[in-house]
Coordinates of C-alpha atoms and ligand atoms in Angstrom, one line a residue:
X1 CA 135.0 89.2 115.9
X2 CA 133.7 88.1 112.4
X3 CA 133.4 90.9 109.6
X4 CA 129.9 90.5 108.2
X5 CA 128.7 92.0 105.3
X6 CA 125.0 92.5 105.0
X7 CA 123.5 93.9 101.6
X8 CA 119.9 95.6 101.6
X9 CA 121.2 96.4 105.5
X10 CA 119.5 99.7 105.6
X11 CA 116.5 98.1 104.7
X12 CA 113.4 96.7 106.8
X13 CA 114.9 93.3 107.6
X14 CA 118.1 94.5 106.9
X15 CA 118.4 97.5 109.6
X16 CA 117.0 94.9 112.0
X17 CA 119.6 92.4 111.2
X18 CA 122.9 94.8 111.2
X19 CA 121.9 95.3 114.9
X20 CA 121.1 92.3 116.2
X21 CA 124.6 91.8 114.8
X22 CA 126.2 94.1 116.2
X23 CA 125.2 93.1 119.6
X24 CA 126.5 89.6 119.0
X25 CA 129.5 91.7 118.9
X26 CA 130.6 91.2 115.4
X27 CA 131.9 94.1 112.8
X28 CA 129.0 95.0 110.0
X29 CA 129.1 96.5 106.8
X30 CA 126.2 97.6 105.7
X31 CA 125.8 98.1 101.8
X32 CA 122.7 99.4 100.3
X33 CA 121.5 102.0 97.6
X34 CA 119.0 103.5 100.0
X35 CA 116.3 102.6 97.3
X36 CA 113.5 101.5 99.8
X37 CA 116.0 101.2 102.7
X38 CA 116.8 104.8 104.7
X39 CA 119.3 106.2 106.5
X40 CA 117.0 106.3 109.6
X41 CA 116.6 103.1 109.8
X42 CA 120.1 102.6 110.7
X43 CA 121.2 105.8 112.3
X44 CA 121.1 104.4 115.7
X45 CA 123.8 102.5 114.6
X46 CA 126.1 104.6 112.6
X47 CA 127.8 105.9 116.5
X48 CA 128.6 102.1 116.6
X49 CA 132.6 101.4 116.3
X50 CA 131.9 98.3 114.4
X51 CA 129.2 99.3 112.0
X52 CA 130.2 101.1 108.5
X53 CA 127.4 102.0 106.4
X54 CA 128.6 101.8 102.0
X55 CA 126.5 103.3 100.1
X56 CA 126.6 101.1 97.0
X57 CA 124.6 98.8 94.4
X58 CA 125.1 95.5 94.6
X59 CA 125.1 95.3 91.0
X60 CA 128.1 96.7 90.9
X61 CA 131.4 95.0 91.9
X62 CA 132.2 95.4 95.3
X63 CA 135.5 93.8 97.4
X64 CA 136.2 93.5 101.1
X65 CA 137.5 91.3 103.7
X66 CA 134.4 89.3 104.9
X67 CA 133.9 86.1 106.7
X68 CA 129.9 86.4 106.2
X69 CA 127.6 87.8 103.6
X70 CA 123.8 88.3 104.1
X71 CA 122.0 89.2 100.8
X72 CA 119.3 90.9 101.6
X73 CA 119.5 93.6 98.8
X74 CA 116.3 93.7 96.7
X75 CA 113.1 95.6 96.9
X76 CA 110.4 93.6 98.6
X77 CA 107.0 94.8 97.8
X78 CA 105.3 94.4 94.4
X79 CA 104.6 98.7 94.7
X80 CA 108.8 98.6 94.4
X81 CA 109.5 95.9 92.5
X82 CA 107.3 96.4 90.3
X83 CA 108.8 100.2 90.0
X84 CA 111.5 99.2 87.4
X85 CA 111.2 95.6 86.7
X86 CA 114.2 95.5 84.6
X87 CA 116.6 96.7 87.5
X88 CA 114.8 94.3 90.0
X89 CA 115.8 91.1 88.1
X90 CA 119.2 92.5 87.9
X91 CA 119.4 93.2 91.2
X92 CA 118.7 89.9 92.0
X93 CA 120.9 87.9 89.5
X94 CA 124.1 90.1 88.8
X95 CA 123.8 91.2 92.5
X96 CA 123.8 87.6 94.0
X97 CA 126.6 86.9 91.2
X98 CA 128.4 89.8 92.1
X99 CA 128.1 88.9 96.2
X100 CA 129.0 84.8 95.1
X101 CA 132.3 85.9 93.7
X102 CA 132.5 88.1 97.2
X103 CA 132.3 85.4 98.9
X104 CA 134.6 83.1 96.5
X105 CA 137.6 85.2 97.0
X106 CA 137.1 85.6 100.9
X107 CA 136.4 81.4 101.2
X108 CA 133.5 83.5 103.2
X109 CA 129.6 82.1 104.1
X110 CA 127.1 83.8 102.0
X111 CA 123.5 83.7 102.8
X112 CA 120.5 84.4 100.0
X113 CA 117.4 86.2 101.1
X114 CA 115.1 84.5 99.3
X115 CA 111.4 84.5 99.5
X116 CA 107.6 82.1 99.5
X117 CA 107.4 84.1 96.5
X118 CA 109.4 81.0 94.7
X119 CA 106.4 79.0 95.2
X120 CA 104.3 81.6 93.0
X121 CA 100.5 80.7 93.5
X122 CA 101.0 77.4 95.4
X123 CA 98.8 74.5 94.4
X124 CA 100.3 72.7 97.3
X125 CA 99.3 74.1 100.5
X126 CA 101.1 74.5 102.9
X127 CA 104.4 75.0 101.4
X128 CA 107.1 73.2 101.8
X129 CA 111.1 73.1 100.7
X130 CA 110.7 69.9 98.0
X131 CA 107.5 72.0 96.4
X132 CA 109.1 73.3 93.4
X133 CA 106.1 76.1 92.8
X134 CA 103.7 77.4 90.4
X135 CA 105.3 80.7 88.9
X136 CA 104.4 83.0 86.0
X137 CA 107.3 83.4 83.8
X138 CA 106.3 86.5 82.5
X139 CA 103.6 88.3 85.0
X140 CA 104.2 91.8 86.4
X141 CA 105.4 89.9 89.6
X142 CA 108.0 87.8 87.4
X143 CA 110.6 89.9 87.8
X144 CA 111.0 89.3 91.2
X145 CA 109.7 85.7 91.8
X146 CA 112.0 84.5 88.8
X147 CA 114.7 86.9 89.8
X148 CA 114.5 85.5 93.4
X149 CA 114.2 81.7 91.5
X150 CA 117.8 82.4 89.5
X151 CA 119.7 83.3 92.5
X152 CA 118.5 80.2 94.1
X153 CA 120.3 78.8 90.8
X154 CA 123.3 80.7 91.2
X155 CA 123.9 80.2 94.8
X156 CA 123.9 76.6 94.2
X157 CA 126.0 76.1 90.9
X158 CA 128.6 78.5 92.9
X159 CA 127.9 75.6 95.8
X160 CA 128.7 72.9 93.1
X161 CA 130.9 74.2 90.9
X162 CA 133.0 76.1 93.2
X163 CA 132.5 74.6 96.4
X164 CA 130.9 78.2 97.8
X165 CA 129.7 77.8 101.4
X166 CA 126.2 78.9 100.9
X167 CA 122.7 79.2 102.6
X168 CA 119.1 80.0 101.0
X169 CA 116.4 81.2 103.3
X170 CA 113.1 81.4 102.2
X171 CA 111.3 83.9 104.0
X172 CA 107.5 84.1 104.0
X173 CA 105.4 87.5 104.5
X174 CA 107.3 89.2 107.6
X175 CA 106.1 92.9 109.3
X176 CA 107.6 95.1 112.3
X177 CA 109.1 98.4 112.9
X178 CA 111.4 100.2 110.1
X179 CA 109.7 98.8 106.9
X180 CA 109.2 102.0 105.4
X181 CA 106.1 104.5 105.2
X182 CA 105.2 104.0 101.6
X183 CA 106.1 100.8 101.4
X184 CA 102.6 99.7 100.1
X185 CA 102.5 96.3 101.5
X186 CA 99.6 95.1 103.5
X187 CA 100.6 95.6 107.2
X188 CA 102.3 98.9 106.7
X189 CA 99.7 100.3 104.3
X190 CA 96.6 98.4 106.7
X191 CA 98.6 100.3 110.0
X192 CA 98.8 103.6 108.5
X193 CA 95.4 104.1 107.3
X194 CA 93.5 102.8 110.7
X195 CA 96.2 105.7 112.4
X196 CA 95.1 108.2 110.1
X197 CA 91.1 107.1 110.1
X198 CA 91.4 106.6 106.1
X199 CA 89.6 103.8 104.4
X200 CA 91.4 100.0 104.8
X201 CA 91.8 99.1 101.0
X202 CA 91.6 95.2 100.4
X203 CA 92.3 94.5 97.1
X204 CA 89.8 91.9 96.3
X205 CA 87.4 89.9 98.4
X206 CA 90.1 89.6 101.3
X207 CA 89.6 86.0 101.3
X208 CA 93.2 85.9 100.2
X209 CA 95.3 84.1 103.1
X210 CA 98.9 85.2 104.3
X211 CA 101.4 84.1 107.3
X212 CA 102.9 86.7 109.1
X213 CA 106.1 86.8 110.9
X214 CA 107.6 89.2 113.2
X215 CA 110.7 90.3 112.0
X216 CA 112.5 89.6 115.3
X217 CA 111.5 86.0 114.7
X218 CA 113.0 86.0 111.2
X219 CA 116.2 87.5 112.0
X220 CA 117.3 85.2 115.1
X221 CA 116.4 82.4 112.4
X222 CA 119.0 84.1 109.6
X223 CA 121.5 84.2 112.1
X224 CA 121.1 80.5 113.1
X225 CA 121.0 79.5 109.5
X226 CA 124.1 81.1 109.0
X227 CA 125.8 78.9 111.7
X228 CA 124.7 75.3 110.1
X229 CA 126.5 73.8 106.8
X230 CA 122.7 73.4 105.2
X231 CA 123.1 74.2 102.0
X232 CA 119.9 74.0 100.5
X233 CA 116.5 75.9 100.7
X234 CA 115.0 76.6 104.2
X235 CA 111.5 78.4 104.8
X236 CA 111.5 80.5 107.7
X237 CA 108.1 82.1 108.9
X238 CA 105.3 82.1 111.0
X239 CA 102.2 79.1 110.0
X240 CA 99.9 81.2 111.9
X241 CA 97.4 81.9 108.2
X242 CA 95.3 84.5 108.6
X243 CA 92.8 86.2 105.7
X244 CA 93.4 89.8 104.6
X245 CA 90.0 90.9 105.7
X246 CA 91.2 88.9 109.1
X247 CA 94.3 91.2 109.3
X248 CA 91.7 94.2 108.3
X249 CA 89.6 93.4 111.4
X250 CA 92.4 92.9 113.8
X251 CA 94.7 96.2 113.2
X252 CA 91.0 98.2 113.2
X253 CA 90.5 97.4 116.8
X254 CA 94.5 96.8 118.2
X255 CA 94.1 101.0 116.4
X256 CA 90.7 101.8 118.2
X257 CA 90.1 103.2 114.7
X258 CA 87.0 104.6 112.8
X259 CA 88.3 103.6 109.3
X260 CA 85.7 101.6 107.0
X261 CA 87.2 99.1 105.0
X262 CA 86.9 98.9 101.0
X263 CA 87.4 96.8 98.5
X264 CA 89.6 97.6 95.1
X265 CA 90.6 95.4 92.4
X266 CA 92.8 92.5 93.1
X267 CA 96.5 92.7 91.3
X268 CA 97.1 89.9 88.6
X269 CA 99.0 86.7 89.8
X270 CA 98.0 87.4 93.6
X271 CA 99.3 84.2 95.2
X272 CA 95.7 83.0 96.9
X273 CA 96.9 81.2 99.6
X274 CA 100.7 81.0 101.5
X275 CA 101.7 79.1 104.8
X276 CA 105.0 77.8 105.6
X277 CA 106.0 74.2 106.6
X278 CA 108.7 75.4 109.2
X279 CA 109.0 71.9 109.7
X280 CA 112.9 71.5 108.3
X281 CA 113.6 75.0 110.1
X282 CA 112.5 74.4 113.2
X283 CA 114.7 70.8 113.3
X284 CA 117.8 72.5 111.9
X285 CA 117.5 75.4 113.9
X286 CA 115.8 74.0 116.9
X287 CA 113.3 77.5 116.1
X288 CA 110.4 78.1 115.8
X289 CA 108.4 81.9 115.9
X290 CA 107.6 83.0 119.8
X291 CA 105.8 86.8 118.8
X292 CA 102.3 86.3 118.4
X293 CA 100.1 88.4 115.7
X294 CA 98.9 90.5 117.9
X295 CA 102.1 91.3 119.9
X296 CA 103.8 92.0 116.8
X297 CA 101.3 94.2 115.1
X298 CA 101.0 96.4 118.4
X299 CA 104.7 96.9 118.5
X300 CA 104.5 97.7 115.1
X301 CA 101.7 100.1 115.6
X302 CA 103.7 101.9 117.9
X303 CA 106.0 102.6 115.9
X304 CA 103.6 104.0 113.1
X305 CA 102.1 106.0 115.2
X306 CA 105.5 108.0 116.0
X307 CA 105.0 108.8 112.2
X308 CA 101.2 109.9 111.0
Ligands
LIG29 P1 113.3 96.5 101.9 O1 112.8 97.0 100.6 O2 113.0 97.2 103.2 O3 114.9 96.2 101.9 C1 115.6 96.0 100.8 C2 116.9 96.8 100.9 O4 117.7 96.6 99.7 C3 116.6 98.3 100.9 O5 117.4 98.9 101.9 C4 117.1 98.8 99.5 O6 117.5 100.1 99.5 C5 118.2 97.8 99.2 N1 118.4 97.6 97.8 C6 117.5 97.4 96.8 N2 118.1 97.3 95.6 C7 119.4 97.4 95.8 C8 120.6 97.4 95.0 N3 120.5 97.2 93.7 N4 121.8 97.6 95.6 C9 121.9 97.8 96.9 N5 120.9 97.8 97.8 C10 119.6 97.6 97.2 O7 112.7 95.0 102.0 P2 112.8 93.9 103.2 O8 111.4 93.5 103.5 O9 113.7 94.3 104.2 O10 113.5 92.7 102.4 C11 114.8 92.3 102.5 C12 115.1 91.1 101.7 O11 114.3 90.0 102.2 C13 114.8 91.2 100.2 O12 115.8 90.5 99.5 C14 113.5 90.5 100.1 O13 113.3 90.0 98.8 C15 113.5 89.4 101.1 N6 112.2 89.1 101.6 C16 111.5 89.9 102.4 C17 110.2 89.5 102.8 C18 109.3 90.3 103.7 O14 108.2 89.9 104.0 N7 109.8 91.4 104.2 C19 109.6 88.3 102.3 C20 110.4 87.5 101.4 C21 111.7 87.9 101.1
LIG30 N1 96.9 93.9 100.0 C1 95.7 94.5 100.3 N2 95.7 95.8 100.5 C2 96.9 96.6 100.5 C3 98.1 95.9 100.3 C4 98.1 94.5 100.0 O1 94.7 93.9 100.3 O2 96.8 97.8 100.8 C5 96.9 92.4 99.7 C6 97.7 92.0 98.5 O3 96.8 92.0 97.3 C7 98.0 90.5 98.9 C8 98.2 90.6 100.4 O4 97.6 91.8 100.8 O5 97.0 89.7 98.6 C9 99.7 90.7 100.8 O6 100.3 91.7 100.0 P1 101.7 92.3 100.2 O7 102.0 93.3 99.2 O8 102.0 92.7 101.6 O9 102.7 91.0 100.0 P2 102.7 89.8 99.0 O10 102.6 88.6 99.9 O11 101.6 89.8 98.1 O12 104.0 89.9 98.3

């Protein structure tokens, strides 16, 4: 039985993760400041003999007996991140350190949520590992995209210099049940106003294209990740691009809903297009994504509906 800690665990990917974990019979730690994540999401699994939930900030030391580390803790939406700027880059930097020299004292695996966001508003389309990206240094999305770029740093000077077993996952836009009600990111925020008959607010045109995963998808790929010595980059999430007036359309009808859609102002340094080469994942991993859009956003319907 490996001990596996997973930061951001009571999070939307994170809660997801812990028990698909815990099913592959391993021991989980879950550590999280509850800032986005909730205890909800992980209830079901506090009963569990293996699971221990630490309420704790990753930018604080921690120290524990781990074989595995999954950093997953950082708020994900630009509503969040953009929240307190200031704390998200130093979630990201001092928090990967923090996990690095976790992992440096176990001789444990550590694997570094990263995010599509690297590539900032791709001029290469779609994206792939060797693309390097086009990223604002000092936008309102900065903080995250250039926090999320530093840990990519850190993980691999710590590889280098230290000879730190590591893994870096991009992961590209990616939906499903537990991301939380006011998350403000399109799916959740789309879902919730067909359910509740409000207006579907795309900010701009809605010609703006996105790739969405499932998040069961995503999380049998961290897991295989985890299991290869790859130590550099991988994207991991669905190619299947869609618009945002597309998505719009789609969760109107999958909600038989009356809401009208309307159009607000688009944020600054909204990435135009995004699309994943899974090319390099799906060799390494021998994955690919099996949920299709609609599947996914019915299941994740359903469980917005238990909610409004
Ligand atoms: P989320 O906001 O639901 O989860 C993040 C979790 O981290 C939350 O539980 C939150 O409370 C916790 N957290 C935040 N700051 C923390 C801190 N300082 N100390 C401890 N815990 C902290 O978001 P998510 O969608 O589940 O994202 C999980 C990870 O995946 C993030 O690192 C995110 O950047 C990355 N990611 C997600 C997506 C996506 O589409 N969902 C895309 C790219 C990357
Ligand atoms: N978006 C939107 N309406 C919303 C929320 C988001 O039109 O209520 C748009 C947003 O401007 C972006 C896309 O949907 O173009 C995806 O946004 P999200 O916040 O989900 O993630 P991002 O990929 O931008 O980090």
């Amino acid at each position: 039985m490996k001990r596996i800690l997973v930061t951001g665990g009571a999070g939307f990917i994170g809660s997801h993760l812990c028990k698909k974990l815990l099913e592959q019979n391993n021991s989980v730690i879950c550590l999280d400041n509850l800032f986005t994540g909730s205890y909800e999401n992980i209830e079901p699994l506090i009963a569990d003999k293996n699971f221990k939930f630490v309420e704790h900030d990753v930018t604080e030391e921690f120290w524990t007996d781990v074989d595995e580390i999954y950093n997953l803790a950082c708020p994900a939406s630009p509503k969040h991140y953009q929240y307190d700027p200031v704390k998200t880059i130093r979630t990201s930097v001092i928090g990967v350190s923090n996990m690095l020299e976790l992992a440096k004292q176990n001789d444990a695996k550590i694997l570094q949520a990263s995010t599509s966001e690297v590539y900032g508003d791709p001029l290469v389309h779609p994206q792939d590992e060797s693309y390097w990206g086009n990223v604002n240094p000092i936008g309102v999305r900065s903080c995250y995209d250039e926090g999320k770029r530093c840990a990519e740093t850190i993980m691999s000077d710590y590889h280098r210099q230290f000879g730190v077993d590591i893994g870096i996952v991009r992961i590209f836009n990616t939906y499903g049940p537990n991301m939380a009600k006011n998350d403000g990111r399109v799916v959740s925020n789309f879902i919730i106003q067909a359910l509740k008959g409000e207006n579907i607010t795309i900010y701009g045109d809605g010609s703006q294209t996105r790739s969405f995963c499932y998040v069961d998808d995503l999380t049998d790929a961290l897991i295989s990740l985890m299991k290869t010595d790859y130590n550099r980059p991988v994207n991991v999430g669905n190619p299947d691009e869609r618009t945002i007036l597309e998505l719009a359309q789609r969760i109107i009808k999958l909600t038989n809903s009356k809401s009208n859609i309307i159009f607000k102002e688009l944020p600054s340094d909204d990435p135009i297009r995004r699309k994943p080469d899974i090319a390099l994942a799906q060799q390494l991993l021998n994955w690919k994504p099996s949920t299709n859009i609609d599947d996914g956003l019915r299941k994740t319907i359903e469980y917005f509906a238990l909610f409004v």
